[in-house]
Amino acid sequence: MLAWRTPWKPGSARSPSSLTGSRRRYRTSGCRAASPCSRGQAASIPPERTSEPEGIWPLRSTACTGIRQGVVRCRGRGVRAMSTPALRIFTFSPDWGLPAGGPFDLKLLAWLNLAGIPYEQVFQDDTRKGPKGKNPWIDMDGERLGDTEIIIDLLGKRFDVDLDRGLTPEQRALGHAWRRTFEEHFHQVLEWELLVHPAGAAYMKTSLEAKMPPVIGTLVFTMLRSRMRKQLHARGLARHSPEIIRMKGCADVDALAIFLGDRPYLVADRATSFDAAVFGLLAPMVYWPMDTPVAQHVRSVPTIKAYVDRMKQQCFGGRGVSAFRAAAA
């Protein structure tokens, strides 16, 4: 159960940047600040909030500004309250029943929720606004940072959180190999199915045209698809035929299914940072409506479908896209 010191308030002389990690900000009994408590330890939930679904949520998901006052809740990890979160996460808008449409957005959001770190989610579909021209990116105490691995490393040190604490060197090596497989190879397959394959391209074209004036939406889609073709050709995947691309993507999925077997998670009996990464790449294909070949295969493998459903429930509860959009209203 967490006991609080006087929190920092905007405008005061004591700023978040002056704090070295969360230990100065929080005193804890029974667990370190911002790190998971022992398994099974119950959280003290205020009565007026006990009706919320289990899981951790952003204090506010917003398309521009505004903070919802409240608590951030984590299953079995205590309760953390802040008047204004210093951490803002910029992601694509929600889609497919997920809190964001990008695989690396999902990776970062899943990691944050598993870690119990409070944040404000900002929907930003223009990747040019980010420091690396990609989503997601963060703004923490005025510092802008991109690349999920760098972000997670920084936040882990700042909040004294390590989801992989206690893993053996062999477990870390296995997790690293699976993360690289999905982030470096399977990610290309996902992009190809989303923007190059006819079924995915038709969906994206319609989606962009619905968000923009017809001529502008069509132009943006054409430019985006052309750029993606060039990138995937340069990396090698788009040099192959659609059938070979399908075989390559399905091979990654089948290998993971065999490895998982009856395991609930990748390398431990709990979710780690490696699970957050792999979940982020698989979830769009499980939940998007397009009948692209690799996505159809992903949904047809019970082990993979159950794994993704389990991670989604643990990280985001039963909420759908309408709930994520409503949070920004």
mmCIF file of C-alpha atoms in Angstrom:
data_model
loop_
_atom_site.group_PDB
_atom_site.id
_atom_site.type_symbol
_atom_site.label_atom_id
_atom_site.label_comp_id
_atom_site.label_asym_id
_atom_site.label_seq_id
_atom_site.Cartn_x
_atom_site.Cartn_y
_atom_site.Cartn_z
ATOM 1 C CA MET A 1 0.000 0.000 0.000
ATOM 2 C CA LEU A 2 1.447 3.376 -0.969
ATOM 3 C CA ALA A 3 1.895 6.269 1.436
ATOM 4 C CA TRP A 4 2.325 9.716 -0.098
ATOM 5 C CA ARG A 5 4.532 12.663 0.448
ATOM 6 C CA THR A 6 3.218 16.038 -0.620
ATOM 7 C CA PRO A 7 3.031 15.787 -4.420
ATOM 8 C CA TRP A 8 4.565 18.333 -6.726
ATOM 9 C CA LYS A 9 2.088 20.882 -8.050
ATOM 10 C CA PRO A 10 2.423 22.899 -11.277
ATOM 11 C CA GLY A 11 3.922 26.290 -10.594
ATOM 12 C CA SER A 12 5.730 25.268 -7.436
ATOM 13 C CA ALA A 13 9.482 25.589 -7.042
ATOM 14 C CA ARG A 14 9.848 21.850 -6.779
ATOM 15 C CA SER A 15 9.603 20.490 -10.319
ATOM 16 C CA PRO A 16 9.415 16.890 -11.514
ATOM 17 C CA SER A 17 12.765 17.240 -13.256
ATOM 18 C CA SER A 18 14.397 17.803 -9.887
ATOM 19 C CA LEU A 19 13.348 14.357 -8.764
ATOM 20 C CA THR A 20 15.735 11.497 -9.347
ATOM 21 C CA GLY A 21 13.339 8.667 -9.940
ATOM 22 C CA SER A 22 10.122 7.957 -8.119
ATOM 23 C CA ARG A 23 11.686 7.122 -4.773
ATOM 24 C CA ARG A 24 11.778 10.798 -3.832
ATOM 25 C CA ARG A 25 8.193 11.139 -4.847
ATOM 26 C CA TYR A 26 6.668 8.126 -3.188
ATOM 27 C CA ARG A 27 7.241 6.252 0.036
ATOM 28 C CA THR A 28 6.118 2.680 -0.035
ATOM 29 C CA SER A 29 5.385 -0.081 2.401
ATOM 30 C CA GLY A 30 6.085 -3.556 1.160
ATOM 31 C CA CYS A 31 7.307 -2.665 -2.327
ATOM 32 C CA ARG A 32 9.554 -0.248 -4.156
ATOM 33 C CA ALA A 33 8.039 2.832 -5.704
ATOM 34 C CA ALA A 34 6.782 2.279 -9.236
ATOM 35 C CA SER A 35 7.868 -1.348 -9.198
ATOM 36 C CA PRO A 36 5.549 -4.374 -8.970
ATOM 37 C CA CYS A 37 4.541 -5.400 -5.478
ATOM 38 C CA SER A 38 4.636 -9.006 -4.463
ATOM 39 C CA ARG A 39 2.181 -11.115 -6.425
ATOM 40 C CA GLY A 40 -1.274 -11.292 -4.881
ATOM 41 C CA GLN A 41 -0.925 -8.153 -2.745
ATOM 42 C CA ALA A 42 -4.276 -6.395 -2.880
ATOM 43 C CA ALA A 43 -4.604 -2.776 -3.922
ATOM 44 C CA SER A 44 -6.548 -0.287 -1.843
ATOM 45 C CA ILE A 45 -9.099 1.103 -4.294
ATOM 46 C CA PRO A 46 -11.222 4.117 -3.373
ATOM 47 C CA PRO A 47 -14.908 3.058 -3.115
ATOM 48 C CA GLU A 48 -16.053 5.368 -5.884
ATOM 49 C CA ARG A 49 -13.712 3.699 -8.386
ATOM 50 C CA THR A 50 -14.244 0.026 -7.616
ATOM 51 C CA SER A 51 -16.627 -0.306 -10.554
ATOM 52 C CA GLU A 52 -13.857 0.249 -13.111
ATOM 53 C CA PRO A 53 -12.525 -2.770 -15.015
ATOM 54 C CA GLU A 54 -9.278 -4.207 -13.763
ATOM 55 C CA GLY A 55 -6.109 -2.995 -15.384
ATOM 56 C CA ILE A 56 -4.169 0.235 -15.617
ATOM 57 C CA TRP A 57 -5.383 3.206 -17.593
ATOM 58 C CA PRO A 58 -4.037 6.542 -18.714
ATOM 59 C CA LEU A 59 -5.284 9.350 -16.515
ATOM 60 C CA ARG A 60 -6.497 10.930 -19.731
ATOM 61 C CA SER A 61 -6.446 10.010 -23.387
ATOM 62 C CA THR A 62 -6.788 13.193 -25.346
ATOM 63 C CA ALA A 63 -6.559 14.468 -28.877
ATOM 64 C CA CYS A 64 -5.154 17.780 -27.693
ATOM 65 C CA THR A 65 -5.178 18.867 -24.025
ATOM 66 C CA GLY A 66 -6.884 18.226 -20.720
ATOM 67 C CA ILE A 67 -6.269 15.955 -17.759
ATOM 68 C CA ARG A 68 -8.795 13.759 -15.999
ATOM 69 C CA GLN A 69 -8.180 13.727 -12.263
ATOM 70 C CA GLY A 70 -8.079 10.284 -10.718
ATOM 71 C CA VAL A 71 -5.970 7.265 -9.962
ATOM 72 C CA VAL A 72 -4.024 4.856 -12.073
ATOM 73 C CA ARG A 73 -4.776 1.313 -10.987
ATOM 74 C CA CYS A 74 -2.753 -1.848 -11.477
ATOM 75 C CA ARG A 75 -3.923 -5.364 -10.701
ATOM 76 C CA GLY A 76 -2.120 -6.396 -7.506
ATOM 77 C CA ARG A 77 0.344 -3.519 -7.662
ATOM 78 C CA GLY A 78 -1.263 -0.827 -5.513
ATOM 79 C CA VAL A 79 -2.704 2.560 -6.389
ATOM 80 C CA ARG A 80 -0.853 5.632 -7.566
ATOM 81 C CA ALA A 81 -2.391 9.122 -7.694
ATOM 82 C CA MET A 82 -1.077 12.237 -9.421
ATOM 83 C CA SER A 83 -2.636 15.641 -10.003
ATOM 84 C CA THR A 84 -0.963 16.027 -13.400
ATOM 85 C CA PRO A 85 1.157 13.327 -15.049
ATOM 86 C CA ALA A 86 4.511 14.637 -16.222
ATOM 87 C CA LEU A 87 4.685 11.937 -18.903
ATOM 88 C CA ARG A 88 2.834 12.364 -22.206
ATOM 89 C CA ILE A 89 2.711 9.543 -24.787
ATOM 90 C CA PHE A 90 2.041 10.493 -28.427
ATOM 91 C CA THR A 91 0.472 7.661 -30.424
ATOM 92 C CA PHE A 92 -1.703 6.977 -33.437
ATOM 93 C CA SER A 93 -5.457 7.165 -32.829
ATOM 94 C CA PRO A 94 -7.292 4.070 -31.515
ATOM 95 C CA ASP A 95 -8.343 1.481 -34.068
ATOM 96 C CA TRP A 96 -9.459 -2.164 -34.292
ATOM 97 C CA GLY A 97 -10.574 -2.218 -30.657
ATOM 98 C CA LEU A 98 -7.073 -1.249 -29.522
ATOM 99 C CA PRO A 99 -5.896 1.923 -27.724
ATOM 100 C CA ALA A 100 -3.657 2.870 -30.677
ATOM 101 C CA GLY A 101 -3.249 1.752 -34.275
ATOM 102 C CA GLY A 102 0.538 1.357 -34.315
ATOM 103 C CA PRO A 103 2.392 -1.793 -33.188
ATOM 104 C CA PHE A 104 5.089 0.138 -31.358
ATOM 105 C CA ASP A 105 2.441 2.356 -29.758
ATOM 106 C CA LEU A 106 0.871 -0.814 -28.364
ATOM 107 C CA LYS A 107 4.242 -2.083 -27.176
ATOM 108 C CA LEU A 108 4.926 1.088 -25.188
ATOM 109 C CA LEU A 109 1.401 1.396 -23.777
ATOM 110 C CA ALA A 110 1.423 -2.262 -22.719
ATOM 111 C CA TRP A 111 4.802 -1.818 -21.027
ATOM 112 C CA LEU A 112 3.645 1.310 -19.178
ATOM 113 C CA ASN A 113 0.498 -0.393 -17.934
ATOM 114 C CA LEU A 114 2.381 -3.492 -16.813
ATOM 115 C CA ALA A 115 4.890 -1.246 -15.034
ATOM 116 C CA GLY A 116 2.172 0.839 -13.345
ATOM 117 C CA ILE A 117 3.553 4.166 -14.579
ATOM 118 C CA PRO A 118 0.930 6.945 -14.942
ATOM 119 C CA TYR A 119 0.813 8.822 -18.234
ATOM 120 C CA GLU A 120 -1.290 10.984 -20.502
ATOM 121 C CA GLN A 121 -1.957 9.590 -23.986
ATOM 122 C CA VAL A 122 -2.154 12.099 -26.840
ATOM 123 C CA PHE A 123 -3.493 11.000 -30.236
ATOM 124 C CA GLN A 124 -1.140 12.276 -32.942
ATOM 125 C CA ASP A 125 -1.454 10.773 -36.435
ATOM 126 C CA ASP A 126 1.123 13.115 -38.006
ATOM 127 C CA THR A 127 4.426 11.322 -37.412
ATOM 128 C CA ARG A 128 6.368 14.372 -38.621
ATOM 129 C CA LYS A 129 5.676 15.974 -35.241
ATOM 130 C CA GLY A 130 7.830 13.410 -33.428
ATOM 131 C CA PRO A 131 11.565 13.834 -32.758
ATOM 132 C CA LYS A 132 12.420 10.871 -35.016
ATOM 133 C CA GLY A 133 9.532 11.232 -37.464
ATOM 134 C CA LYS A 134 7.888 8.078 -36.092
ATOM 135 C CA ASN A 135 5.302 7.091 -33.506
ATOM 136 C CA PRO A 136 5.299 6.672 -30.595
ATOM 137 C CA TRP A 137 7.252 9.374 -28.846
ATOM 138 C CA ILE A 138 7.121 10.958 -25.413
ATOM 139 C CA ASP A 139 7.350 14.353 -23.778
ATOM 140 C CA MET A 140 8.566 14.131 -20.186
ATOM 141 C CA ASP A 141 9.289 17.314 -18.268
ATOM 142 C CA GLY A 142 9.849 19.109 -21.578
ATOM 143 C CA GLU A 143 12.187 16.442 -23.001
ATOM 144 C CA ARG A 144 11.027 14.829 -26.271
ATOM 145 C CA LEU A 145 12.242 11.320 -27.006
ATOM 146 C CA GLY A 146 11.533 8.690 -29.675
ATOM 147 C CA ASP A 147 12.283 4.956 -30.186
ATOM 148 C CA THR A 148 10.534 2.561 -27.815
ATOM 149 C CA GLU A 149 13.676 0.761 -26.635
ATOM 150 C CA ILE A 150 15.306 4.052 -25.655
ATOM 151 C CA ILE A 151 12.082 5.300 -24.065
ATOM 152 C CA ILE A 152 11.583 2.121 -22.030
ATOM 153 C CA ASP A 153 15.198 2.149 -20.863
ATOM 154 C CA LEU A 154 14.894 5.772 -19.738
ATOM 155 C CA LEU A 155 11.552 5.297 -17.981
ATOM 156 C CA GLY A 156 12.746 2.106 -16.321
ATOM 157 C CA LYS A 157 15.629 4.008 -14.746
ATOM 158 C CA ARG A 158 13.540 7.060 -13.890
ATOM 159 C CA PHE A 159 10.804 5.069 -12.134
ATOM 160 C CA ASP A 160 13.012 2.191 -10.933
ATOM 161 C CA VAL A 161 11.023 -0.392 -12.921
ATOM 162 C CA ASP A 162 12.374 -3.496 -14.646
ATOM 163 C CA LEU A 163 9.759 -5.926 -15.935
ATOM 164 C CA ASP A 164 12.588 -8.343 -16.713
ATOM 165 C CA ARG A 165 14.066 -8.331 -13.216
ATOM 166 C CA GLY A 166 14.792 -11.860 -12.068
ATOM 167 C CA LEU A 167 15.084 -13.373 -15.544
ATOM 168 C CA THR A 168 18.066 -15.634 -16.162
ATOM 169 C CA PRO A 169 20.583 -14.774 -18.902
ATOM 170 C CA GLU A 170 19.081 -17.584 -21.008
ATOM 171 C CA GLN A 171 15.562 -16.162 -20.604
ATOM 172 C CA ARG A 172 16.764 -12.703 -21.577
ATOM 173 C CA ALA A 173 18.543 -14.102 -24.631
ATOM 174 C CA LEU A 174 15.402 -15.946 -25.749
ATOM 175 C CA GLY A 175 13.265 -12.866 -25.224
ATOM 176 C CA HIS A 176 15.725 -10.731 -27.162
ATOM 177 C CA ALA A 177 15.664 -13.166 -30.095
ATOM 178 C CA TRP A 178 11.855 -13.198 -30.249
ATOM 179 C CA ARG A 179 11.630 -9.427 -29.967
ATOM 180 C CA ARG A 180 14.082 -8.959 -32.823
ATOM 181 C CA THR A 181 12.270 -11.532 -34.970
ATOM 182 C CA PHE A 182 8.983 -9.689 -34.675
ATOM 183 C CA GLU A 183 10.231 -6.104 -34.639
ATOM 184 C CA GLU A 184 12.705 -6.451 -37.497
ATOM 185 C CA HIS A 185 11.133 -9.097 -39.742
ATOM 186 C CA PHE A 186 7.470 -9.623 -38.894
ATOM 187 C CA HIS A 187 6.991 -5.856 -38.734
ATOM 188 C CA GLN A 188 7.790 -5.672 -42.454
ATOM 189 C CA VAL A 189 5.129 -8.297 -43.167
ATOM 190 C CA LEU A 190 2.588 -6.298 -41.160
ATOM 191 C CA GLU A 191 3.406 -3.107 -43.077
ATOM 192 C CA TRP A 192 3.177 -4.939 -46.405
ATOM 193 C CA GLU A 193 -0.237 -6.371 -45.572
ATOM 194 C CA LEU A 194 -1.519 -3.043 -44.280
ATOM 195 C CA LEU A 195 -0.385 -0.775 -47.126
ATOM 196 C CA VAL A 196 0.624 -2.898 -50.116
ATOM 197 C CA HIS A 197 -1.669 -5.933 -50.117
ATOM 198 C CA PRO A 198 -4.923 -5.021 -51.948
ATOM 199 C CA ALA A 199 -7.190 -5.817 -48.967
ATOM 200 C CA GLY A 200 -5.146 -3.766 -46.514
ATOM 201 C CA ALA A 201 -4.574 -0.938 -48.985
ATOM 202 C CA ALA A 202 -8.304 -0.635 -49.706
ATOM 203 C CA TYR A 203 -9.046 -0.336 -45.986
ATOM 204 C CA MET A 204 -6.333 2.290 -45.432
ATOM 205 C CA LYS A 205 -7.451 4.325 -48.441
ATOM 206 C CA THR A 206 -11.046 4.391 -47.222
ATOM 207 C CA SER A 207 -9.925 5.220 -43.682
ATOM 208 C CA LEU A 208 -7.766 8.160 -44.772
ATOM 209 C CA GLU A 209 -10.415 9.509 -47.122
ATOM 210 C CA ALA A 210 -12.924 9.441 -44.258
ATOM 211 C CA LYS A 211 -10.614 11.509 -42.047
ATOM 212 C CA MET A 212 -9.610 14.048 -44.717
ATOM 213 C CA PRO A 213 -11.136 15.859 -47.679
ATOM 214 C CA PRO A 214 -11.521 13.261 -50.500
ATOM 215 C CA VAL A 215 -8.760 14.587 -52.758
ATOM 216 C CA ILE A 216 -6.337 15.106 -49.870
ATOM 217 C CA GLY A 217 -7.035 11.678 -48.384
ATOM 218 C CA THR A 218 -6.417 9.958 -51.712
ATOM 219 C CA LEU A 219 -3.202 11.910 -52.248
ATOM 220 C CA VAL A 220 -1.897 11.129 -48.758
ATOM 221 C CA PHE A 221 -2.660 7.432 -49.211
ATOM 222 C CA THR A 222 -0.899 7.313 -52.599
ATOM 223 C CA MET A 223 2.212 8.979 -51.183
ATOM 224 C CA LEU A 224 2.198 6.780 -48.073
ATOM 225 C CA ARG A 225 1.816 3.567 -50.068
ATOM 226 C CA SER A 226 4.553 4.563 -52.525
ATOM 227 C CA ARG A 227 6.954 5.383 -49.697
ATOM 228 C CA MET A 228 6.201 2.096 -47.948
ATOM 229 C CA ARG A 229 6.805 0.126 -51.154
ATOM 230 C CA LYS A 230 10.228 1.753 -51.526
ATOM 231 C CA GLN A 231 11.163 1.127 -47.890
ATOM 232 C CA LEU A 232 10.122 -2.530 -47.999
ATOM 233 C CA HIS A 233 11.910 -3.019 -51.322
ATOM 234 C CA ALA A 234 15.087 -1.497 -49.870
ATOM 235 C CA ARG A 235 14.871 -3.825 -46.867
ATOM 236 C CA GLY A 236 14.312 -6.816 -49.144
ATOM 237 C CA LEU A 237 10.828 -8.068 -48.309
ATOM 238 C CA ALA A 238 8.969 -6.406 -51.190
ATOM 239 C CA ARG A 239 11.377 -7.964 -53.700
ATOM 240 C CA HIS A 240 9.528 -11.252 -53.147
ATOM 241 C CA SER A 241 6.212 -12.416 -54.549
ATOM 242 C CA PRO A 242 3.063 -12.112 -52.380
ATOM 243 C CA GLU A 243 3.084 -15.884 -51.837
ATOM 244 C CA ILE A 244 6.657 -15.891 -50.520
ATOM 245 C CA ILE A 245 5.864 -12.939 -48.251
ATOM 246 C CA ARG A 246 2.893 -14.897 -46.901
ATOM 247 C CA MET A 247 5.094 -17.942 -46.270
ATOM 248 C CA LYS A 248 7.695 -15.848 -44.447
ATOM 249 C CA GLY A 249 5.120 -14.223 -42.168
ATOM 250 C CA CYS A 250 3.346 -17.497 -41.410
ATOM 251 C CA ALA A 251 6.694 -19.138 -40.595
ATOM 252 C CA ASP A 252 7.304 -16.567 -37.828
ATOM 253 C CA VAL A 253 3.824 -17.162 -36.413
ATOM 254 C CA ASP A 254 4.124 -20.956 -36.505
ATOM 255 C CA ALA A 255 7.545 -20.883 -34.835
ATOM 256 C CA LEU A 256 6.177 -18.740 -32.007
ATOM 257 C CA ALA A 257 3.152 -21.010 -31.560
ATOM 258 C CA ILE A 258 5.387 -24.083 -31.248
ATOM 259 C CA PHE A 259 7.651 -22.304 -28.777
ATOM 260 C CA LEU A 260 4.772 -21.042 -26.627
ATOM 261 C CA GLY A 261 3.019 -24.399 -26.373
ATOM 262 C CA ASP A 262 1.185 -24.254 -23.038
ATOM 263 C CA ARG A 263 3.186 -21.287 -21.746
ATOM 264 C CA PRO A 264 1.067 -18.249 -20.847
ATOM 265 C CA TYR A 265 3.946 -15.892 -21.661
ATOM 266 C CA LEU A 266 7.155 -15.924 -23.664
ATOM 267 C CA VAL A 267 9.962 -16.587 -21.197
ATOM 268 C CA ALA A 268 8.472 -16.448 -17.681
ATOM 269 C CA ASP A 269 5.271 -17.124 -15.747
ATOM 270 C CA ARG A 270 4.468 -13.407 -15.967
ATOM 271 C CA ALA A 271 4.450 -10.789 -18.701
ATOM 272 C CA THR A 272 7.809 -9.149 -19.419
ATOM 273 C CA SER A 273 9.005 -6.406 -21.762
ATOM 274 C CA PHE A 274 9.450 -9.070 -24.442
ATOM 275 C CA ASP A 275 5.754 -9.935 -24.252
ATOM 276 C CA ALA A 276 4.854 -6.260 -24.640
ATOM 277 C CA ALA A 277 6.935 -6.088 -27.829
ATOM 278 C CA VAL A 278 5.579 -9.264 -29.436
ATOM 279 C CA PHE A 279 2.004 -8.391 -28.428
ATOM 280 C CA GLY A 280 2.337 -5.023 -30.164
ATOM 281 C CA LEU A 281 3.206 -6.675 -33.479
ATOM 282 C CA LEU A 282 0.592 -9.436 -33.317
ATOM 283 C CA ALA A 283 -2.409 -7.538 -31.940
ATOM 284 C CA PRO A 284 -3.227 -5.479 -35.068
ATOM 285 C CA MET A 285 -3.403 -8.618 -37.210
ATOM 286 C CA VAL A 286 -5.588 -10.397 -34.666
ATOM 287 C CA TYR A 287 -8.116 -7.571 -34.426
ATOM 288 C CA TRP A 288 -8.124 -5.703 -37.739
ATOM 289 C CA PRO A 289 -11.045 -6.549 -40.083
ATOM 290 C CA MET A 290 -9.067 -7.038 -43.321
ATOM 291 C CA ASP A 291 -8.720 -10.587 -44.604
ATOM 292 C CA THR A 292 -5.049 -10.374 -45.492
ATOM 293 C CA PRO A 293 -3.331 -13.793 -45.708
ATOM 294 C CA VAL A 294 -0.929 -13.605 -42.759
ATOM 295 C CA ALA A 295 -3.551 -11.969 -40.530
ATOM 296 C CA GLN A 296 -5.962 -14.786 -41.368
ATOM 297 C CA HIS A 297 -3.297 -17.287 -40.369
ATOM 298 C CA VAL A 298 -2.564 -15.462 -37.102
ATOM 299 C CA ARG A 299 -6.243 -15.604 -36.154
ATOM 300 C CA SER A 300 -6.456 -19.285 -37.068
ATOM 301 C CA VAL A 301 -3.725 -20.421 -34.640
ATOM 302 C CA PRO A 302 -5.401 -20.956 -31.223
ATOM 303 C CA THR A 303 -2.165 -20.582 -29.246
ATOM 304 C CA ILE A 304 -1.393 -17.191 -30.797
ATOM 305 C CA LYS A 305 -4.960 -15.908 -30.535
ATOM 306 C CA ALA A 306 -5.156 -16.907 -26.855
ATOM 307 C CA TYR A 307 -1.763 -15.305 -26.142
ATOM 308 C CA VAL A 308 -2.772 -11.978 -27.702
ATOM 309 C CA ASP A 309 -6.186 -11.992 -26.002
ATOM 310 C CA ARG A 310 -4.494 -12.684 -22.654
ATOM 311 C CA MET A 311 -2.068 -9.791 -23.067
ATOM 312 C CA LYS A 312 -4.797 -7.405 -24.198
ATOM 313 C CA GLN A 313 -6.961 -8.270 -21.198
ATOM 314 C CA GLN A 314 -4.069 -7.910 -18.761
ATOM 315 C CA CYS A 315 -2.838 -4.606 -20.178
ATOM 316 C CA PHE A 316 -6.054 -2.913 -21.284
ATOM 317 C CA GLY A 317 -8.958 -4.834 -19.752
ATOM 318 C CA GLY A 318 -12.168 -5.270 -21.722
ATOM 319 C CA ARG A 319 -12.239 -1.812 -23.267
ATOM 320 C CA GLY A 320 -12.845 -1.401 -26.987
ATOM 321 C CA VAL A 321 -12.029 1.373 -29.429
ATOM 322 C CA SER A 322 -15.200 3.316 -28.551
ATOM 323 C CA ALA A 323 -14.069 3.565 -24.928
ATOM 324 C CA PHE A 324 -10.598 4.757 -25.935
ATOM 325 C CA ARG A 325 -12.102 7.397 -28.227
ATOM 326 C CA ALA A 326 -14.620 8.442 -25.570
ATOM 327 C CA ALA A 327 -11.747 9.171 -23.182
ATOM 328 C CA ALA A 328 -10.641 11.938 -25.520
ATOM 329 C CA ALA A 329 -14.084 13.537 -25.782
#
